[in-house]
XYZ file of C-alpha atoms in Angstrom:
165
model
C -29.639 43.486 21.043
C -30.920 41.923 17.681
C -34.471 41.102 17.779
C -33.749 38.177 15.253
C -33.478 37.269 11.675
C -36.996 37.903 10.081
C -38.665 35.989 7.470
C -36.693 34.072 5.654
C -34.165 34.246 8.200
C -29.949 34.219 7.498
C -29.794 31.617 5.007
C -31.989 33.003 2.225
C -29.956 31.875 -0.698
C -30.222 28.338 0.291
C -33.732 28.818 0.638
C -34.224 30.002 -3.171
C -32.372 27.137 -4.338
C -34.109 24.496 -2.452
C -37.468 25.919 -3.793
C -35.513 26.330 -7.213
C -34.411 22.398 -7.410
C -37.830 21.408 -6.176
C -39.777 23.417 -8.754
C -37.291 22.538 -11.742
C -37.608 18.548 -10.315
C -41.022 18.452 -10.407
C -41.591 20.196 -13.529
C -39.253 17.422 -15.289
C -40.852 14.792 -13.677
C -44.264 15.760 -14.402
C -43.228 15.948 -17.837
C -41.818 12.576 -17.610
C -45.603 11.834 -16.769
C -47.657 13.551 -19.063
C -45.833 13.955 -22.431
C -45.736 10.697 -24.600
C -42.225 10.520 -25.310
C -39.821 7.555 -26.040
C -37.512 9.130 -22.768
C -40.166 9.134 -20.474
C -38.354 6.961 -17.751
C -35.404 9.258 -18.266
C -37.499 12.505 -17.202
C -38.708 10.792 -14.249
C -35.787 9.482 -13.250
C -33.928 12.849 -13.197
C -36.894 14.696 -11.312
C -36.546 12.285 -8.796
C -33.272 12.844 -8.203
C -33.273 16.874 -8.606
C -36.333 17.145 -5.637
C -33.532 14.699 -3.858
C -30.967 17.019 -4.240
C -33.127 19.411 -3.280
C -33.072 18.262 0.260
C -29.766 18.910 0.766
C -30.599 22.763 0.062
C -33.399 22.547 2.507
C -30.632 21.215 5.101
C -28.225 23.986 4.795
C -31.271 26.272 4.957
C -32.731 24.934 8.032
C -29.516 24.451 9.495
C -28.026 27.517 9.154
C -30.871 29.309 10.697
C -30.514 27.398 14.118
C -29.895 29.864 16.944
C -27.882 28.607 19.925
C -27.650 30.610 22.625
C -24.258 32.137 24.266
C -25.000 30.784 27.794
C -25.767 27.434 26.382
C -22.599 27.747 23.732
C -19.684 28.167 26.131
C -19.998 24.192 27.923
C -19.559 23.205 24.490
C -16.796 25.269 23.067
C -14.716 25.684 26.303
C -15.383 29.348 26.542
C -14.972 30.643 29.747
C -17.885 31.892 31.583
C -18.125 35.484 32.926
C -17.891 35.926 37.060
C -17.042 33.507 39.489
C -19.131 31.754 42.503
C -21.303 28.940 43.353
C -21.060 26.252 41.143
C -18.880 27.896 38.103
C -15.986 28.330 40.744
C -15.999 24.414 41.518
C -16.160 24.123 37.743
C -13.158 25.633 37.289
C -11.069 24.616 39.915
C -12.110 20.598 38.967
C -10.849 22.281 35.098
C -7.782 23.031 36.534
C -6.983 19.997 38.858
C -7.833 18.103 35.747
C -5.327 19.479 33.277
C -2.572 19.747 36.171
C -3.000 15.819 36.878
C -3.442 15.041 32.842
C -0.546 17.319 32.102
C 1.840 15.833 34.850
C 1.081 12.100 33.931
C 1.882 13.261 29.984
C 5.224 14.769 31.129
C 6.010 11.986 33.134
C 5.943 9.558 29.941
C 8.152 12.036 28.028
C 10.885 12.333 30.822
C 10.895 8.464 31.164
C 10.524 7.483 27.325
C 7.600 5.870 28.075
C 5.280 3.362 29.783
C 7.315 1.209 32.048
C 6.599 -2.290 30.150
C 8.215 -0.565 26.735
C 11.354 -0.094 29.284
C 12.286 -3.274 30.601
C 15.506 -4.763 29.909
C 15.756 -8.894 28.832
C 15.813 -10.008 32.072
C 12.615 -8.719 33.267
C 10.809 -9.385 29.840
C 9.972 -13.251 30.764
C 8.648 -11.770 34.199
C 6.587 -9.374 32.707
C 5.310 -12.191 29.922
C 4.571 -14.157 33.013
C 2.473 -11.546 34.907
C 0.219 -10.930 31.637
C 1.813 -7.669 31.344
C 2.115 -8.433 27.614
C 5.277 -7.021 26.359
C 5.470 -6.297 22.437
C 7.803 -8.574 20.310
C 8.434 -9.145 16.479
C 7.007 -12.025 14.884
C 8.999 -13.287 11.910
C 6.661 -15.637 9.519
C 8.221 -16.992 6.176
C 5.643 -17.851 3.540
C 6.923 -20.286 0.565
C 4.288 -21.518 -2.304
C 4.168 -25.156 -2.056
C 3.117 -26.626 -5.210
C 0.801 -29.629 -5.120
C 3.213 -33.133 -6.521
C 1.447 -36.007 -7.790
C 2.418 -39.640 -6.453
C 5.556 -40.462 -8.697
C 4.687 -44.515 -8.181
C 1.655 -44.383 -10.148
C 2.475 -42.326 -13.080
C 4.606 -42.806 -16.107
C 6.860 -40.937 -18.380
C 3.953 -39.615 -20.295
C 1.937 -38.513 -17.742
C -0.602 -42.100 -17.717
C -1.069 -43.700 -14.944
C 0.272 -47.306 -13.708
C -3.138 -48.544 -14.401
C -3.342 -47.934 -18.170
C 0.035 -49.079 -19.486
């Protein structure tokens, strides 16, 4: 067996680049500081941003040097663990009940063509609607623009009102 990754560990190109993006960031944003120039703001800005960046470098680093386990690894990934007894037996008969009773229900809904609401014929849809079983149904809605119209009584032929002429 390995005795592990030494020094800088699996993930030493990440590593250079993080400490590459935070050495190039802070060099351009210490010049930002320091040297009077009419971009100043500009320099800071940008080594701001590049030591951000940076972190994303130190991520992949840090991450990538993570060590899980095998024992630990197979609950998560569904691998099946080696030898049977005690407590990994139960485990995989309640695995196997499981995807029996999951897989029966499933082919139940494809030999029927469904769930038994999506089935019923028009004369047990208003029972069902009754019960709160909820049965779907399409909804036609017609939408016309309805333009405002002004009160014909008080207005003339030129647009004034009643009042003026």
């Amino acid at each position: 067996m390995e005795a592990g990754p030494r020094g800088l560990g699996r993930c030493a190109v990440c590593f250079w680049l993080a400490v590459a993006f935070d050495s190039l960031g802070l060099v351009v944003l210490l010049l930002g500081v320091f040297v009077n120039v009419f971009f100043y703001d500009l320099l800071i800005y940008a080594g701001a941003i590049v030591i951000f960046l940076s972190l994303i470098w130190w991520v992949f680093w840090y991450s990538g040097n993570i060590e899980v386990p095998p024992a630990e690894l197979e609950d998560d990934v569904g691998l099946l663990k080696k030898g049977g007894g005690g407590l990994r037996g139960i485990g995989g008969a309640v695995r196997r009940l499981s995807s029996r009773v999951s897989g029966s229900i499933r082919n139940s809904f494809r030999r029927n063509g469904g769930p038994a609401s999506a089935r019923e014929g028009p004369s047990q849809g208003s029972r069902s609607e009754a019960s709160g079983a909820g049965q779907q149904q399409q909804v036609v809605v017609s939408m016309a623009t309805i333009t405002p119209q002004g009160d014909t009584s008080r207005t003339g032929a030129g647009g004034d009102t009643a009042a003026r002429t």
